[in-house]
Coordinates of N, CA, C and O in Angstrom, one line a residue:
X209 N 52.7 114.1 -58.9 CA 52.2 113.5 -57.6 C 53.5 113.4 -56.7 O 54.5 112.9 -57.2
X210 N 53.3 113.7 -55.5 CA 54.4 113.6 -54.5 C 54.6 112.1 -54.2 O 53.8 111.3 -54.4
X211 N 55.8 111.9 -53.7 CA 56.1 110.5 -53.2 C 55.1 110.0 -52.2 O 54.6 108.9 -52.3
X212 N 54.7 110.9 -51.3 CA 53.8 110.5 -50.2 C 52.4 110.3 -50.8 O 51.7 109.3 -50.4
X213 N 52.0 111.1 -51.8 CA 50.7 110.9 -52.5 C 50.7 109.5 -53.2 O 49.6 108.9 -53.2
X214 N 51.8 109.2 -53.8 CA 51.8 107.9 -54.5 C 51.7 106.7 -53.5 O 51.0 105.8 -53.7
X215 N 52.5 106.8 -52.4 CA 52.4 105.8 -51.3 C 51.0 105.7 -50.7 O 50.5 104.6 -50.5
X216 N 50.3 106.9 -50.6 CA 49.0 106.9 -50.1 C 48.0 106.2 -51.0 O 47.1 105.5 -50.6
X217 N 48.2 106.5 -52.3 CA 47.4 105.8 -53.4 C 47.6 104.3 -53.3 O 46.6 103.5 -53.4
X218 N 48.8 103.9 -53.2 CA 49.1 102.4 -53.2 C 48.5 101.8 -51.9 O 47.8 100.8 -52.0
X219 N 48.6 102.5 -50.8 CA 48.1 102.0 -49.5 C 46.5 101.9 -49.6 O 46.0 100.9 -49.2
X220 N 45.9 102.9 -50.3 CA 44.4 102.8 -50.5 C 44.1 101.6 -51.3 O 43.1 100.9 -51.0
X221 N 44.8 101.4 -52.4 CA 44.5 100.3 -53.3 C 44.7 98.9 -52.6 O 43.8 98.1 -52.7
X222 N 45.7 98.8 -51.8 CA 46.0 97.6 -51.0 C 44.9 97.3 -50.0 O 44.4 96.2 -49.8
X223 N 44.4 98.4 -49.3 CA 43.4 98.2 -48.3 C 42.0 98.1 -48.8 O 41.2 97.5 -48.1
X224 N 41.7 98.6 -50.0 CA 40.4 98.5 -50.5 C 40.1 97.2 -51.3 O 38.9 96.9 -51.6
X225 N 41.1 96.4 -51.5 CA 40.9 95.2 -52.3 C 41.5 94.0 -51.5 O 42.6 94.0 -51.0
X226 N 40.7 93.0 -51.4 CA 41.1 91.8 -50.6 C 42.4 91.2 -51.2 O 43.3 90.8 -50.5
X227 N 42.4 91.1 -52.6 CA 43.6 90.6 -53.3 C 44.0 91.6 -54.4 O 43.1 92.0 -55.2
X228 N 45.2 92.0 -54.4 CA 45.7 92.9 -55.4 C 47.1 92.5 -55.9 O 47.9 92.1 -55.1
X229 N 47.3 92.7 -57.2 CA 48.7 92.4 -57.7 C 49.1 93.7 -58.4 O 48.4 94.2 -59.2
X230 N 50.3 94.1 -58.1 CA 51.0 95.1 -58.9 C 51.9 94.4 -59.8 O 52.8 93.6 -59.4
X231 N 51.7 94.6 -61.1 CA 52.3 93.7 -62.2 C 52.6 94.5 -63.4 O 52.3 95.7 -63.5
X232 N 53.4 93.9 -64.3 CA 53.7 94.5 -65.6 C 52.6 94.0 -66.6 O 52.5 92.8 -66.8
X233 N 51.8 94.9 -67.1 CA 50.7 94.5 -68.0 C 49.4 94.4 -67.2 O 49.3 94.9 -66.1
X234 N 48.5 93.6 -67.8 CA 47.2 93.3 -67.2 C 47.0 91.8 -67.1 O 47.7 91.0 -67.7
X235 N 46.0 91.4 -66.3 CA 45.8 89.9 -66.2 C 45.5 89.3 -67.5 O 45.9 88.1 -67.7
X236 N 44.9 90.0 -68.4 CA 44.6 89.4 -69.7 C 45.8 89.6 -70.7 O 45.8 88.8 -71.7
X237 N 46.7 90.4 -70.4 CA 47.9 90.6 -71.3 C 49.1 91.0 -70.4 O 49.6 92.1 -70.5
X238 N 49.6 90.0 -69.7 CA 50.8 90.2 -68.9 C 52.0 90.5 -69.8 O 52.1 90.0 -70.9
X239 N 52.9 91.4 -69.3 CA 54.0 91.9 -70.1 C 55.3 91.3 -69.6 O 56.4 91.7 -70.0
X240 N 55.2 90.3 -68.7 CA 56.5 89.6 -68.3 C 56.0 88.2 -67.8 O 54.9 88.0 -67.3
X241 N 57.0 87.3 -67.9 CA 56.7 85.9 -67.5 C 56.3 85.7 -66.0 O 55.5 84.9 -65.6
X242 N 57.0 86.5 -65.1 CA 56.7 86.4 -63.7 C 55.3 86.9 -63.4 O 54.6 86.3 -62.6
X243 N 54.9 88.0 -64.0 CA 53.5 88.5 -63.8 C 52.5 87.5 -64.4 O 51.5 87.2 -63.7
X244 N 52.8 86.9 -65.5 CA 51.9 85.9 -66.1 C 51.7 84.7 -65.1 O 50.6 84.2 -64.9
X245 N 52.8 84.2 -64.6 CA 52.8 83.1 -63.7 C 52.0 83.4 -62.4 O 51.3 82.5 -61.9
X246 N 52.2 84.6 -61.9 CA 51.5 85.0 -60.7 C 50.0 85.1 -60.9 O 49.2 84.7 -60.1
X247 N 49.7 85.7 -62.0 CA 48.2 85.8 -62.4 C 47.6 84.5 -62.6 O 46.5 84.2 -62.1
X248 N 48.3 83.5 -63.2 CA 47.8 82.2 -63.3 C 47.5 81.5 -62.0 O 46.4 80.9 -61.8
X249 N 48.3 81.7 -61.0 CA 48.0 81.2 -59.6 C 46.8 81.9 -59.1 O 45.9 81.2 -58.5
X250 N 46.7 83.2 -59.2 CA 45.5 83.9 -58.6 C 44.3 83.5 -59.3 O 43.2 83.3 -58.6
X251 N 44.3 83.2 -60.6 CA 43.1 82.7 -61.3 C 42.8 81.3 -60.8 O 41.6 81.0 -60.7
X252 N 43.8 80.5 -60.5 CA 43.5 79.1 -60.0 C 42.7 79.2 -58.6 O 42.0 78.3 -58.3
X253 N 43.0 80.3 -57.9 CA 42.3 80.4 -56.6 C 40.8 80.8 -56.7 O 40.1 80.6 -55.8
X254 N 40.5 81.2 -57.9 CA 39.1 81.5 -58.2 C 38.5 82.6 -57.3 O 37.4 82.5 -56.8
X255 N 39.3 83.6 -57.0 CA 38.9 84.8 -56.2 C 39.1 86.0 -57.0 O 40.0 86.1 -57.8
X256 N 38.2 87.0 -56.9 CA 38.4 88.2 -57.6 C 39.6 88.9 -57.1 O 39.9 88.9 -55.9
X257 N 40.4 89.6 -58.0 CA 41.5 90.3 -57.6 C 41.6 91.6 -58.4 O 41.2 91.6 -59.6
X258 N 42.2 92.6 -57.8 CA 42.5 93.9 -58.5 C 43.9 93.9 -59.0 O 44.7 93.0 -58.5
X259 N 44.2 94.7 -59.9 CA 45.6 94.8 -60.4 C 45.9 96.3 -60.7 O 45.1 97.1 -60.9
X260 N 47.2 96.6 -60.7 CA 47.8 97.8 -61.1 C 48.9 97.5 -62.1 O 49.8 96.7 -61.7
X261 N 48.8 98.1 -63.2 CA 49.9 98.0 -64.2 C 51.0 99.0 -64.0 O 50.8 100.2 -64.2
X262 N 52.1 98.5 -63.4 CA 53.2 99.4 -63.1 C 53.9 100.0 -64.3 O 54.6 101.0 -64.2
X263 N 53.6 99.5 -65.5 CA 54.2 100.0 -66.7 C 53.5 101.3 -67.1 O 54.0 102.1 -67.9
X264 N 52.3 101.6 -66.6 CA 51.5 102.8 -66.9 C 52.1 104.0 -66.1 O 51.8 105.1 -66.5
X265 N 52.8 103.8 -65.0 CA 53.2 104.9 -64.2 C 54.5 104.5 -63.5 O 54.5 103.7 -62.6
X266 N 55.6 105.1 -63.9 CA 56.9 104.8 -63.3 C 56.9 105.2 -61.8 O 57.6 104.5 -61.0
X267 N 56.1 106.2 -61.4 CA 56.0 106.5 -60.0 C 55.4 105.4 -59.1 O 55.9 105.1 -58.0
X268 N 54.4 104.7 -59.7 CA 53.8 103.6 -59.0 C 54.8 102.4 -59.0 O 54.9 101.7 -58.0
X269 N 55.4 102.2 -60.1 CA 56.4 101.1 -60.2 C 57.5 101.2 -59.1 O 57.8 100.2 -58.4
X270 N 58.0 102.4 -58.9 CA 59.0 102.6 -57.8 C 58.3 102.7 -56.5 O 58.8 102.2 -55.5
X271 N 57.1 103.3 -56.4 CA 56.4 103.5 -55.2 C 56.0 102.2 -54.5 O 56.2 102.1 -53.3
X272 N 55.6 101.2 -55.3 CA 55.2 100.0 -54.6 C 56.4 99.2 -54.1 O 56.3 98.6 -53.1
X273 N 57.6 99.4 -54.7 CA 58.8 98.8 -54.2 C 59.2 99.5 -52.8 O 59.6 98.8 -51.9
X274 N 59.0 100.8 -52.8 CA 59.3 101.5 -51.5 C 58.2 101.1 -50.4 O 58.6 100.9 -49.3
X275 N 57.0 101.0 -50.9 CA 55.9 100.7 -50.0 C 56.1 99.3 -49.3 O 55.9 99.2 -48.1
X276 N 56.5 98.3 -50.1 CA 56.7 97.0 -49.5 C 58.1 96.6 -49.1 O 58.3 95.6 -48.5
X277 N 59.0 97.5 -49.4 CA 60.5 97.2 -49.2 C 60.9 95.9 -49.9 O 61.7 95.1 -49.4
X278 N 60.3 95.7 -51.1 CA 60.6 94.5 -51.9 C 61.0 95.0 -53.3 O 60.4 95.9 -53.9
X279 N 62.1 94.5 -53.9 CA 62.7 95.1 -55.0 C 62.2 94.8 -56.4 O 62.5 95.4 -57.4
X280 N 61.3 93.8 -56.4 CA 60.9 93.3 -57.8 C 59.3 93.3 -57.9 O 58.6 93.5 -57.0
X281 N 59.0 93.2 -59.2 CA 57.6 93.2 -59.6 C 57.4 91.8 -60.3 O 58.3 91.3 -61.0
X282 N 56.3 91.1 -60.1 CA 55.0 91.5 -59.5 C 55.1 91.4 -57.9 O 56.0 90.8 -57.4
X283 N 54.1 92.1 -57.3 CA 53.9 92.1 -55.9 C 52.4 91.8 -55.6 O 51.6 92.4 -56.2
X284 N 52.2 90.9 -54.7 CA 50.8 90.5 -54.3 C 50.6 90.9 -52.9 O 51.4 90.6 -52.0
X285 N 49.4 91.5 -52.7 CA 48.9 91.8 -51.3 C 47.6 91.1 -51.1 O 46.7 91.1 -52.0
X286 N 47.4 90.5 -49.9 CA 46.2 89.9 -49.6 C 45.8 90.4 -48.2 O 46.6 90.4 -47.3
X287 N 44.5 90.8 -48.1 CA 44.0 91.3 -46.8 C 44.8 92.4 -46.3 O 45.1 92.5 -45.1
X288 N 45.3 93.3 -47.2 CA 46.1 94.4 -46.7 C 47.5 94.2 -46.4 O 48.3 95.1 -46.0
X289 N 48.0 92.9 -46.6 CA 49.4 92.6 -46.2 C 50.1 92.2 -47.4 O 49.6 91.4 -48.3
X290 N 51.4 92.5 -47.5 CA 52.3 92.1 -48.5 C 52.6 90.6 -48.4 O 53.0 90.2 -47.3
X291 N 52.3 89.9 -49.5 CA 52.6 88.4 -49.5 C 54.0 88.2 -50.1 O 54.8 87.4 -49.5
X292 N 54.2 88.7 -51.2 CA 55.5 88.5 -51.9 C 55.4 88.6 -53.4 O 54.4 89.0 -53.9
X293 N 56.5 88.2 -54.0 CA 56.5 88.1 -55.5 C 56.2 86.8 -56.0 O 55.6 85.9 -55.3
X294 N 56.5 86.5 -57.3 CA 56.1 85.3 -57.9 C 56.6 84.0 -57.2 O 55.9 83.1 -57.0
X295 N 57.9 84.0 -56.8 CA 58.5 82.8 -56.2 C 57.7 82.4 -54.9 O 57.3 81.3 -54.7
X296 N 57.5 83.4 -54.1 CA 56.8 83.2 -52.8 C 55.3 82.8 -53.0 O 54.8 81.9 -52.4
X297 N 54.7 83.5 -54.0 CA 53.3 83.1 -54.3 C 53.2 81.7 -54.8 O 52.3 80.9 -54.4
X298 N 54.1 81.3 -55.7 CA 54.1 79.9 -56.2 C 54.3 78.9 -55.1 O 53.6 77.9 -55.0
X299 N 55.2 79.2 -54.2 CA 55.5 78.3 -53.1 C 54.3 78.2 -52.1 O 54.0 77.1 -51.7
X300 N 53.7 79.3 -51.8 CA 52.6 79.3 -50.9 C 51.4 78.6 -51.5 O 50.6 78.0 -50.8
X301 N 51.2 78.7 -52.8 CA 50.1 78.1 -53.5 C 50.4 76.5 -53.5 O 49.5 75.8 -53.2
X302 N 51.6 76.1 -53.7 CA 51.9 74.7 -53.7 C 51.7 74.0 -52.4 O 51.3 72.9 -52.3
X303 N 51.9 74.8 -51.3 CA 51.8 74.1 -49.9 C 50.4 74.5 -49.3 O 50.2 74.1 -48.1
X304 N 49.5 75.2 -50.0 CA 48.2 75.4 -49.5 C 48.0 76.6 -48.7 O 46.9 77.0 -48.3
X305 N 49.1 77.3 -48.4 CA 49.0 78.6 -47.6 C 48.2 79.7 -48.2 O 47.4 80.4 -47.6
X306 N 48.4 79.8 -49.5 CA 47.7 80.9 -50.3 C 46.2 80.8 -50.3 O 45.5 81.7 -50.0
X307 N 45.7 79.5 -50.5 CA 44.3 79.3 -50.4 C 43.7 79.7 -49.1 O 42.6 80.3 -49.0
X308 N 44.4 79.3 -48.0 CA 43.9 79.7 -46.7 C 43.9 81.2 -46.5 O 42.9 81.7 -45.8
X309 N 44.8 81.9 -47.0 CA 44.9 83.4 -46.9 C 43.7 84.0 -47.5 O 43.0 84.9 -47.0
X310 N 43.4 83.6 -48.8 CA 42.3 84.2 -49.5 C 40.9 83.8 -49.0 O 39.9 84.5 -49.1
X311 N 40.8 82.6 -48.3 CA 39.6 82.1 -47.8 C 39.3 82.7 -46.4 O 38.2 82.8 -46.0
X312 N 40.4 83.1 -45.7 CA 40.3 83.6 -44.3 C 39.7 85.0 -44.2 O 39.5 85.7 -45.1

């Protein structure tokens, strides 16, 4: 798959899902602590979310970093917009911003 095709696939995933996380592993079996912590926050919000396991495809792993201009995984997108990684998601959850985003 070309770089553009990968970016298009990521863009489609982000736009088709209200909440999506690009992570290592799956929500039921996260493969890193940051992905696990981010999934825990999303589950606390009690909203459905999609996920992509970046360990399944190195092109997606690099592609999502290029797509968001963010260097680390996990990455959360809400309503088609990049929110951030674990630290930002944790902070937004703590101050109530994340709940407003998913409810809006």
